[in-house]
Amino acid sequence: MRTLSMAVFKQQKVEDFYENGEELGSGQFAIVKRCKEKSTGVEYAAKFIKKRQSRASRRGVRREEIEREVNILQQLQHPNIISLHDVYENRTDVVLILELVSGGELFDFLAQKESLSEEEATEFLKQILDGVHYLHSKKIAHFDLKPENIMLLDKNVPLPRIKIIDFGLAHKIEDGVEFKNIFGTPEFVAPEIVNYEPLGLPADMWSIGVITYILLSGASPFLGESKQETMANISAVSYEFDEEFFSSTSELAKSFIRQLLTKDTRKRLTIEGALNHPWIKNHEHVEDTNLVQWQSGPCQLKTKRLKEYTIHSHCSIPPNNTYVNFERFARVMEDISVIDSGLEEVAQKRESLQEDVEALLSIYNEKETWYKEESSSVGQGLSRLRYEFRKAEARRKDLQEDIKATEASLDVISSRYLERQAQLSRLSEELNTELRWLQELMSSLNGEGENGGRCSTPDLNNQVNKALKEMLSRTCGEESHCSSQTDNTESFF
């Protein structure tokens, strides 16, 4: 394997160095073709990965994800792991020149057999475990172990060699760094992926447990009618060893699966524990008498169910069983990417706005200093105006009170004036009446005097004065006024 500089891709045209052949497979964002190196004639597999052209795009794979896959592949060199030979890049694609694995999928190979012994099954599982042990020794988790990614280098040999392929989701697990994600094929993902919990190497061990279950039975332990049902089954660890599928399966094999399909990652079988499990090592001395069944002779497993499973997987993939990298939860991850891009733009605009705010703040501080100086002198003038206003307000209130008092006095005087006027009117009427009466009396008296002169004038005057006094005393309550009227009457006569 050639050693490549980290994340440095050759910018030459891949067609100048390799002849492309037929298509070997394809996915949502990648196409794999057979190719031949012109200088050596050696055949390889060229994986054309479509690059994402912009952050807002939903098509293609981000360059950093491709770089991560390349960087991981550059660290790997193991008989059971596909090797990277070269990397090229053009405007639209990154091309990985990979080891040619032409033997097909392991499950397809085993499904062609009439029967499969547990010993044969463990021989292949041992190779898978060896490859995963190498990965885990380098703190690398594959995160997408499934039948489609377990290939045979060449099926036309007595014991074909297993090759683990497709490291598009692989991650280097760093101590002290929490890693969470929602990815993988729902049928094979671990509960911690479904529940969005911290991820690590144990996720691969769960996938190996699912693969083993399918390999021995041809049935998928958690597959439901929908993606949601599948994930609910995984989260609840809802599976069983149906007698229809596991009647010929040893207790050792079931024990191996149980220890892998454990929800608690701390109790789940590690890669070292799996390699040392009695079913894999085929120990001759087993302490648990319930697990002796397999030692009495190899159990022959019918491959009919496995054949049906592989046909179903290839021909009628159910909605919740997607086998293409990045198709699982793609919309969610794409939306998150768009949101991240939007957040970056917001951050840039925020920095620009921050500069504008600082400039405005500087202008504001200058204006505020000027305003304080101006407001100080204006404040003093306002204080004087307030003082004068308060004085004027006090005077206004005093005047209002005086006006009210004056109005009240005027109302009293007006009332009294009206009363006096009414009294005078009545008195005037009575006087007029009395004067008319007096005039009539005088006229009659004068007429009698002329005729006989019976009554003397002084006596008549005294009677008239007496009558007027009585009249005035009745109509006037004030003594001075009555006296004045009497004097006027006397002077009249």
PDB file of N, CA and C in Angstrom, residues 9 17 42 69 84 112 118 122 143 162 169 178 193 227 310 315 317-318 321 335 397 430 441 478 483 486 492:
ATOM      1  N   PHE A   9      -4.780  15.025  -2.197  1.00  0.00           N
ATOM      2  CA  PHE A   9      -5.245  14.197  -3.305  1.00  0.00           C
ATOM      3  C   PHE A   9      -4.532  14.636  -4.590  1.00  0.00           C
ATOM      4  N   PHE A  17      -3.901   7.456 -15.905  1.00  0.00           N
ATOM      5  CA  PHE A  17      -3.117   6.413 -15.236  1.00  0.00           C
ATOM      6  C   PHE A  17      -3.855   5.085 -15.143  1.00  0.00           C
ATOM      7  N   VAL A  42      -2.103  -4.120 -13.183  1.00  0.00           N
ATOM      8  CA  VAL A  42      -2.811  -4.654 -12.009  1.00  0.00           C
ATOM      9  C   VAL A  42      -4.216  -4.045 -11.948  1.00  0.00           C
ATOM     10  N   GLU A  69     -12.361   9.511   5.598  1.00  0.00           N
ATOM     11  CA  GLU A  69     -12.310   8.130   5.114  1.00  0.00           C
ATOM     12  C   GLU A  69     -10.915   7.802   4.566  1.00  0.00           C
ATOM     13  N   LEU A  84      -6.112   0.804   0.504  1.00  0.00           N
ATOM     14  CA  LEU A  84      -6.165   1.963  -0.393  1.00  0.00           C
ATOM     15  C   LEU A  84      -4.862   2.059  -1.167  1.00  0.00           C
ATOM     16  N   GLN A 112     -25.363 -20.036  -1.312  1.00  0.00           N
ATOM     17  CA  GLN A 112     -25.305 -20.983  -2.429  1.00  0.00           C
ATOM     18  C   GLN A 112     -25.072 -22.414  -1.940  1.00  0.00           C
ATOM     19  N   GLU A 118     -21.810 -24.901  11.905  1.00  0.00           N
ATOM     20  CA  GLU A 118     -21.381 -23.818  12.783  1.00  0.00           C
ATOM     21  C   GLU A 118     -19.861 -23.652  12.723  1.00  0.00           C
ATOM     22  N   THR A 122     -18.117 -20.131  12.028  1.00  0.00           N
ATOM     23  CA  THR A 122     -17.136 -19.508  12.930  1.00  0.00           C
ATOM     24  C   THR A 122     -15.825 -19.218  12.221  1.00  0.00           C
ATOM     25  N   PHE A 143     -18.575   1.451  12.321  1.00  0.00           N
ATOM     26  CA  PHE A 143     -19.919   2.019  12.435  1.00  0.00           C
ATOM     27  C   PHE A 143     -20.863   1.631  11.287  1.00  0.00           C
ATOM     28  N   ILE A 162     -11.940 -13.062   3.946  1.00  0.00           N
ATOM     29  CA  ILE A 162     -12.892 -11.975   4.209  1.00  0.00           C
ATOM     30  C   ILE A 162     -12.194 -10.630   4.019  1.00  0.00           C
ATOM     31  N   LEU A 169     -18.230   5.745   7.046  1.00  0.00           N
ATOM     32  CA  LEU A 169     -18.742   6.205   8.341  1.00  0.00           C
ATOM     33  C   LEU A 169     -17.752   5.991   9.483  1.00  0.00           C
ATOM     34  N   GLU A 178     -16.170  13.230  23.414  1.00  0.00           N
ATOM     35  CA  GLU A 178     -17.482  12.597  23.233  1.00  0.00           C
ATOM     36  C   GLU A 178     -17.920  12.708  21.774  1.00  0.00           C
ATOM     37  N   ILE A 193     -26.719   4.381  19.211  1.00  0.00           N
ATOM     38  CA  ILE A 193     -26.914   5.232  18.023  1.00  0.00           C
ATOM     39  C   ILE A 193     -28.372   5.665  17.931  1.00  0.00           C
ATOM     40  N   LYS A 227     -39.145   1.737   9.701  1.00  0.00           N
ATOM     41  CA  LYS A 227     -37.887   2.157  10.318  1.00  0.00           C
ATOM     42  C   LYS A 227     -38.084   2.450  11.804  1.00  0.00           C
ATOM     43  N   THR A 310     -30.895 -13.038   1.565  1.00  0.00           N
ATOM     44  CA  THR A 310     -30.029 -12.316   0.626  1.00  0.00           C
ATOM     45  C   THR A 310     -30.812 -11.878  -0.613  1.00  0.00           C
ATOM     46  N   CYS A 315     -33.244  -7.634  -3.837  1.00  0.00           N
ATOM     47  CA  CYS A 315     -34.311  -7.413  -4.803  1.00  0.00           C
ATOM     48  C   CYS A 315     -35.428  -6.506  -4.306  1.00  0.00           C
ATOM     49  N   ILE A 317     -35.622  -4.279  -1.175  1.00  0.00           N
ATOM     50  CA  ILE A 317     -35.185  -3.685   0.080  1.00  0.00           C
ATOM     51  C   ILE A 317     -36.354  -2.937   0.711  1.00  0.00           C
ATOM     52  N   PRO A 318     -36.748  -3.260   1.938  1.00  0.00           N
ATOM     53  CA  PRO A 318     -37.862  -2.552   2.577  1.00  0.00           C
ATOM     54  C   PRO A 318     -37.476  -1.135   2.914  1.00  0.00           C
ATOM     55  N   ASN A 321     -34.689  -0.540   5.434  1.00  0.00           N
ATOM     56  CA  ASN A 321     -33.478  -1.352   5.361  1.00  0.00           C
ATOM     57  C   ASN A 321     -32.618  -0.858   4.217  1.00  0.00           C
ATOM     58  N   ASP A 335     -30.125  18.640   6.631  1.00  0.00           N
ATOM     59  CA  ASP A 335     -30.730  19.813   7.277  1.00  0.00           C
ATOM     60  C   ASP A 335     -29.789  20.393   8.315  1.00  0.00           C
ATOM     61  N   LYS A 397     -53.363  79.686  42.605  1.00  0.00           N
ATOM     62  CA  LYS A 397     -54.249  78.994  43.542  1.00  0.00           C
ATOM     63  C   LYS A 397     -54.855  79.970  44.559  1.00  0.00           C
ATOM     64  N   GLU A 430     -97.715  99.302  48.831  1.00  0.00           N
ATOM     65  CA  GLU A 430     -98.586  99.620  49.982  1.00  0.00           C
ATOM     66  C   GLU A 430     -98.671 101.132  50.188  1.00  0.00           C
ATOM     67  N   LEU A 441    -109.159 110.532  51.150  1.00  0.00           N
ATOM     68  CA  LEU A 441    -109.649 110.969  52.468  1.00  0.00           C
ATOM     69  C   LEU A 441    -109.562 112.481  52.588  1.00  0.00           C
ATOM     70  N   GLU A 478     -87.501  97.375  60.149  1.00  0.00           N
ATOM     71  CA  GLU A 478     -86.362  98.127  60.642  1.00  0.00           C
ATOM     72  C   GLU A 478     -86.849  99.441  61.208  1.00  0.00           C
ATOM     73  N   SER A 483     -88.864 105.083  60.984  1.00  0.00           N
ATOM     74  CA  SER A 483     -88.802 106.466  61.506  1.00  0.00           C
ATOM     75  C   SER A 483     -88.635 107.445  60.378  1.00  0.00           C
ATOM     76  N   THR A 486     -91.786 107.917  58.584  1.00  0.00           N
ATOM     77  CA  THR A 486     -92.733 108.716  59.377  1.00  0.00           C
ATOM     78  C   THR A 486     -92.427 110.198  59.277  1.00  0.00           C
ATOM     79  N   PHE A 492     -94.698 115.812  54.783  1.00  0.00           N
ATOM     80  CA  PHE A 492     -95.636 115.888  53.668  1.00  0.00           C
ATOM     81  C   PHE A 492     -96.860 116.692  54.061  1.00  0.00           C
TER      82      PHE A 492
END
